[in-house]
Amino acid sequence: PAMSRRVVRQSKFRHVFGQPVKADQMYEDIRVSKVTWDSSFCAVNPKFLAIIVESGGGGAFMVLPLAKTGRVDKNHPLVTGHTAPVLDIDWCPHNDNVIASASEDTTVMVWQIPDYVPVRNITEPVVTLEGHSKRVGIISWHPTARNVLLSAGCDNLVILWNVGTGEMLLVLEDMHTDLIYNVGWNRNGSLLVTTCKDKKVRVIDPRKQQVVAEKSKPHDGARPIRAIFMADGKIFTTGFSKMSERQLGLWDL
């Protein structure tokens, strides 16, 4: 009898089925970019949805008010200032009308998005941040300090910017020997966690400009590893085994 009971999978998700929303609650006809980094190609805040889109020649993203669901007009204005594809976007945590974008053109741009839908493309950033020598795949606003933005590029650099002045606050170099896969802040922004192609997870104290903890090969597989801080300071990673099976890890570094 014990065997027969076990045939039914014991899972609290067993009877949960997703229900797709109706067409008028979706956003339709958006040509999503195919060239983003290992990022989520979209970003959302309480007011807007931003999506990196395909664009001939330069790089662009689209910003839609959350309420504006349904079919998106093919002439909907875009945010177009980059000269090469946009690879990452991130909304400012302190101002719902400010968004940053990172691009293959080696720059980071910060944009002011109006509450009304503009008539034509937004082409003038509030500030352009220049300091990377190769494409910039990752950006992330500091969670607590205003006007502080992090970027990470193919030059293996992590740069912290003062967005108000457009200046570099600090450059974290000689820490990553290879391509940086992802970067995340802890809850109050006192530490960073990074993953890298050299198969190391690093915890960095940006004020000391030091690696304060690291873990080699949290996952053995060759494919990219990602890491985030949990609220309690532990680190959660995703990666693959040698046999390319997906793995999740929780670490106390």
Short mmCIF file of C-alpha atoms in Angstrom, two decimals:
data_model
loop_
_atom_site.label_atom_id
_atom_site.label_comp_id
_atom_site.label_asym_id
_atom_site.label_seq_id
_atom_site.Cartn_x
_atom_site.Cartn_y
_atom_site.Cartn_z
CA PRO A 1 0.00 0.00 0.00
CA ALA A 2 2.87 2.39 0.68
CA MET A 3 3.97 2.02 -2.95
CA SER A 4 0.58 2.84 -4.46
CA ARG A 5 0.28 6.02 -2.44
CA ARG A 6 3.56 7.28 -3.81
CA VAL A 7 2.41 7.16 -7.44
CA VAL A 8 0.85 10.60 -7.02
CA ARG A 9 3.59 13.21 -6.86
CA GLN A 10 3.51 14.92 -3.46
CA SER A 11 3.83 18.56 -4.39
CA LYS A 12 1.93 21.59 -3.29
CA PHE A 13 2.17 22.78 -6.91
CA ARG A 14 0.51 19.65 -8.24
CA HIS A 15 -2.85 21.26 -9.01
CA VAL A 16 -1.54 24.69 -9.96
CA PHE A 17 -1.97 25.61 -13.61
CA GLY A 18 -1.00 28.90 -15.23
CA GLN A 19 -3.75 30.96 -16.81
CA PRO A 20 -2.59 33.17 -19.70
CA VAL A 21 -4.06 36.66 -19.56
CA LYS A 22 -6.40 37.82 -22.30
CA ALA A 23 -4.93 39.53 -25.35
CA ASP A 24 -6.00 42.98 -24.23
CA GLN A 25 -3.93 42.59 -21.05
CA MET A 26 -0.76 41.57 -22.91
CA TYR A 27 1.74 43.75 -24.73
CA GLU A 28 1.73 42.57 -28.34
CA ASP A 29 3.77 43.21 -31.51
CA ILE A 30 7.04 44.10 -29.80
CA ARG A 31 10.21 43.17 -31.68
CA VAL A 32 12.31 42.06 -28.72
CA SER A 33 16.08 42.30 -29.17
CA LYS A 34 17.99 39.06 -29.77
CA VAL A 35 21.41 40.46 -28.88
CA THR A 36 21.21 41.23 -25.16
CA TRP A 37 23.79 39.96 -22.73
CA ASP A 38 22.79 37.17 -20.39
CA SER A 39 20.21 39.63 -19.08
CA SER A 40 16.45 39.74 -18.98
CA PHE A 41 16.03 42.28 -21.86
CA CYS A 42 13.26 44.06 -19.95
CA ALA A 43 12.85 46.06 -16.76
CA VAL A 44 9.75 47.13 -14.87
CA ASN A 45 8.91 49.60 -12.11
CA PRO A 46 5.63 50.90 -10.62
CA LYS A 47 5.02 53.13 -13.67
CA PHE A 48 6.64 51.67 -16.77
CA LEU A 49 7.74 48.56 -18.65
CA ALA A 50 10.97 48.96 -20.64
CA ILE A 51 11.99 46.43 -23.31
CA ILE A 52 15.16 46.30 -25.38
CA VAL A 53 14.06 46.09 -29.01
CA GLU A 54 15.59 45.30 -32.39
CA SER A 55 16.71 48.44 -34.16
CA GLY A 56 18.57 48.93 -37.40
CA GLY A 57 21.96 50.56 -37.04
CA GLY A 58 21.90 51.77 -33.43
CA GLY A 59 20.49 50.49 -30.19
CA ALA A 60 17.07 51.20 -28.74
CA PHE A 61 14.59 50.32 -26.07
CA MET A 62 10.88 50.96 -25.75
CA VAL A 63 9.14 52.35 -22.67
CA LEU A 64 5.42 51.62 -22.19
CA PRO A 65 3.20 52.91 -19.39
CA LEU A 66 2.08 49.81 -17.46
CA ALA A 67 -1.59 50.55 -18.18
CA LYS A 68 -1.01 50.72 -21.95
CA THR A 69 -1.60 47.04 -22.71
CA GLY A 70 -2.74 45.56 -26.01
CA ARG A 71 -1.23 45.93 -29.43
CA VAL A 72 1.74 48.30 -29.49
CA ASP A 73 1.73 50.76 -32.37
CA LYS A 74 4.64 49.97 -34.69
CA ASN A 75 5.54 53.67 -34.67
CA HIS A 76 5.61 53.84 -30.85
CA PRO A 77 8.48 56.18 -29.91
CA LEU A 78 11.71 54.57 -28.75
CA VAL A 79 14.65 55.66 -26.63
CA THR A 80 17.41 55.82 -29.23
CA GLY A 81 20.77 57.33 -28.39
CA HIS A 82 23.21 54.45 -28.54
CA THR A 83 25.15 53.79 -31.75
CA ALA A 84 25.17 49.99 -31.20
CA PRO A 85 22.81 47.48 -29.55
CA VAL A 86 21.60 48.05 -25.99
CA LEU A 87 22.62 45.11 -23.80
CA ASP A 88 21.09 45.94 -20.40
CA ILE A 89 18.63 48.40 -18.82
CA ASP A 90 17.83 49.20 -15.19
CA TRP A 91 15.27 51.54 -13.60
CA CYS A 92 16.51 53.87 -10.87
CA PRO A 93 15.22 52.71 -7.46
CA HIS A 94 14.74 56.30 -6.23
CA ASN A 95 13.01 57.86 -9.25
CA ASP A 96 10.48 56.01 -11.39
CA ASN A 97 11.16 58.32 -14.37
CA VAL A 98 14.88 57.57 -14.61
CA ILE A 99 16.39 54.58 -16.41
CA ALA A 100 19.96 53.65 -17.36
CA SER A 101 21.06 51.69 -20.44
CA ALA A 102 24.34 49.93 -21.24
CA SER A 103 25.48 49.27 -24.78
CA GLU A 104 27.84 47.56 -27.14
CA ASP A 105 28.99 51.09 -28.06
CA THR A 106 30.99 51.08 -24.73
CA THR A 107 28.83 53.78 -23.10
CA VAL A 108 26.21 53.91 -20.38
CA MET A 109 23.40 56.45 -20.77
CA VAL A 110 20.92 57.74 -18.20
CA TRP A 111 17.50 58.87 -19.41
CA GLN A 112 14.59 60.90 -18.07
CA ILE A 113 11.28 59.34 -19.17
CA PRO A 114 8.23 61.66 -19.16
CA ASP A 115 4.90 60.53 -17.70
CA TYR A 116 3.17 61.25 -21.02
CA VAL A 117 3.98 59.21 -24.14
CA PRO A 118 6.30 61.42 -26.24
CA VAL A 119 5.44 62.12 -29.87
CA ARG A 120 8.87 61.22 -31.22
CA ASN A 121 11.90 59.20 -30.17
CA ILE A 122 13.83 60.24 -27.07
CA THR A 123 17.36 60.81 -28.36
CA GLU A 124 19.03 62.99 -25.69
CA PRO A 125 20.25 61.27 -22.52
CA VAL A 126 20.57 63.23 -19.28
CA VAL A 127 24.17 62.04 -19.07
CA THR A 128 26.51 59.74 -21.02
CA LEU A 129 29.05 57.80 -18.96
CA GLU A 130 32.27 57.02 -20.82
CA GLY A 131 35.03 54.92 -19.30
CA HIS A 132 34.77 51.37 -20.61
CA SER A 133 36.97 50.35 -23.54
CA LYS A 134 34.75 47.46 -24.65
CA ARG A 135 31.02 46.76 -24.73
CA VAL A 136 29.10 47.16 -21.49
CA GLY A 137 26.83 44.20 -20.69
CA ILE A 138 25.75 44.87 -17.11
CA ILE A 139 24.37 47.85 -15.19
CA SER A 140 22.85 48.08 -11.73
CA TRP A 141 21.82 51.04 -9.59
CA HIS A 142 23.04 51.16 -6.00
CA PRO A 143 20.09 50.07 -3.83
CA THR A 144 20.39 52.83 -1.21
CA ALA A 145 22.80 55.59 -2.25
CA ARG A 146 21.32 58.11 -4.67
CA ASN A 147 22.95 58.76 -8.05
CA VAL A 148 25.33 55.79 -7.79
CA LEU A 149 25.34 53.39 -10.74
CA LEU A 150 27.48 50.31 -11.39
CA SER A 151 28.53 49.08 -14.82
CA ALA A 152 30.55 46.04 -15.89
CA GLY A 153 32.00 45.45 -19.33
CA CYS A 154 33.92 43.13 -21.60
CA ASP A 155 37.08 44.93 -20.49
CA ASN A 156 36.62 42.96 -17.21
CA LEU A 157 36.17 46.25 -15.32
CA VAL A 158 33.50 47.16 -12.80
CA ILE A 159 33.00 50.95 -12.63
CA LEU A 160 30.98 52.89 -10.06
CA TRP A 161 29.64 56.21 -11.34
CA ASN A 162 28.35 59.40 -9.81
CA VAL A 163 25.46 59.96 -12.20
CA GLY A 164 24.93 63.53 -10.98
CA THR A 165 28.38 64.64 -12.13
CA GLY A 166 29.07 61.94 -14.74
CA GLU A 167 32.34 61.06 -13.01
CA MET A 168 33.80 57.68 -12.10
CA LEU A 169 33.73 57.14 -8.35
CA LEU A 170 35.94 54.08 -8.59
CA VAL A 171 37.17 51.45 -10.99
CA LEU A 172 37.52 47.86 -9.79
CA GLU A 173 40.28 46.44 -11.98
CA ASP A 174 42.65 43.48 -11.68
CA MET A 175 39.91 41.56 -9.86
CA HIS A 176 38.39 39.60 -12.74
CA THR A 177 40.68 37.65 -15.05
CA ASP A 178 37.95 37.01 -17.60
CA LEU A 179 34.46 37.96 -18.71
CA ILE A 180 32.13 39.07 -15.90
CA TYR A 181 28.82 37.18 -16.07
CA ASN A 182 26.79 39.09 -13.51
CA VAL A 183 27.01 41.55 -10.65
CA GLY A 184 24.61 42.06 -7.75
CA TRP A 185 24.42 44.31 -4.68
CA ASN A 186 23.56 43.13 -1.19
CA ARG A 187 20.52 44.62 0.54
CA ASN A 188 22.15 47.87 1.70
CA GLY A 189 24.74 48.21 -1.05
CA SER A 190 27.82 47.64 1.13
CA LEU A 191 28.97 44.55 -0.82
CA LEU A 192 28.91 43.23 -4.39
CA VAL A 193 28.78 39.66 -5.60
CA THR A 194 30.13 38.84 -9.06
CA THR A 195 30.40 35.73 -11.20
CA CYS A 196 33.04 35.36 -13.85
CA LYS A 197 34.10 33.10 -16.70
CA ASP A 198 37.12 32.11 -14.57
CA LYS A 199 34.58 30.04 -12.55
CA LYS A 200 34.85 32.11 -9.38
CA VAL A 201 32.18 33.80 -7.31
CA ARG A 202 33.63 36.87 -5.61
CA VAL A 203 32.30 39.05 -2.82
CA ILE A 204 33.78 42.55 -3.17
CA ASP A 205 33.81 45.40 -0.66
CA PRO A 206 33.77 48.40 -3.01
CA ARG A 207 34.87 50.86 -0.31
CA LYS A 208 37.98 48.81 0.46
CA GLN A 209 38.29 47.86 -3.22
CA GLN A 210 39.02 44.31 -2.08
CA VAL A 211 37.73 40.81 -2.68
CA VAL A 212 36.60 39.82 0.83
CA ALA A 213 35.46 36.25 0.00
CA GLU A 214 35.56 33.97 -3.01
CA LYS A 215 34.45 30.53 -4.03
CA SER A 216 36.02 28.60 -6.90
CA LYS A 217 33.80 26.38 -9.05
CA PRO A 218 30.50 26.55 -7.17
CA HIS A 219 29.25 24.64 -10.24
CA ASP A 220 31.58 22.47 -12.35
CA GLY A 221 29.91 22.94 -15.72
CA ALA A 222 31.32 25.23 -18.39
CA ARG A 223 28.18 27.31 -18.84
CA PRO A 224 27.64 30.73 -17.20
CA ILE A 225 27.08 30.97 -13.45
CA ARG A 226 24.91 33.66 -11.85
CA ALA A 227 24.77 34.80 -8.23
CA ILE A 228 22.63 37.04 -6.04
CA PHE A 229 22.70 38.06 -2.39
CA MET A 230 19.89 36.80 -0.19
CA ALA A 231 18.47 39.16 2.45
CA ASP A 232 20.43 37.38 5.21
CA GLY A 233 23.76 37.79 3.39
CA LYS A 234 24.00 34.26 2.02
CA ILE A 235 24.64 33.86 -1.70
CA PHE A 236 22.39 31.96 -4.09
CA THR A 237 23.95 30.69 -7.33
CA THR A 238 22.67 29.02 -10.48
CA GLY A 239 24.84 26.98 -12.81
CA PHE A 240 25.37 23.55 -14.32
CA SER A 241 27.05 20.28 -13.45
CA LYS A 242 29.69 18.64 -15.65
CA MET A 243 26.83 16.68 -17.23
CA SER A 244 25.05 19.99 -18.04
CA GLU A 245 22.33 19.40 -15.47
CA ARG A 246 20.97 22.58 -13.91
CA GLN A 247 22.14 23.25 -10.37
CA LEU A 248 21.18 25.70 -7.63
CA GLY A 249 23.50 26.52 -4.74
CA LEU A 250 23.25 28.34 -1.43
CA TRP A 251 26.54 29.48 0.07
CA ASP A 252 27.71 31.09 3.25
CA LEU A 253 30.92 32.81 2.19
#
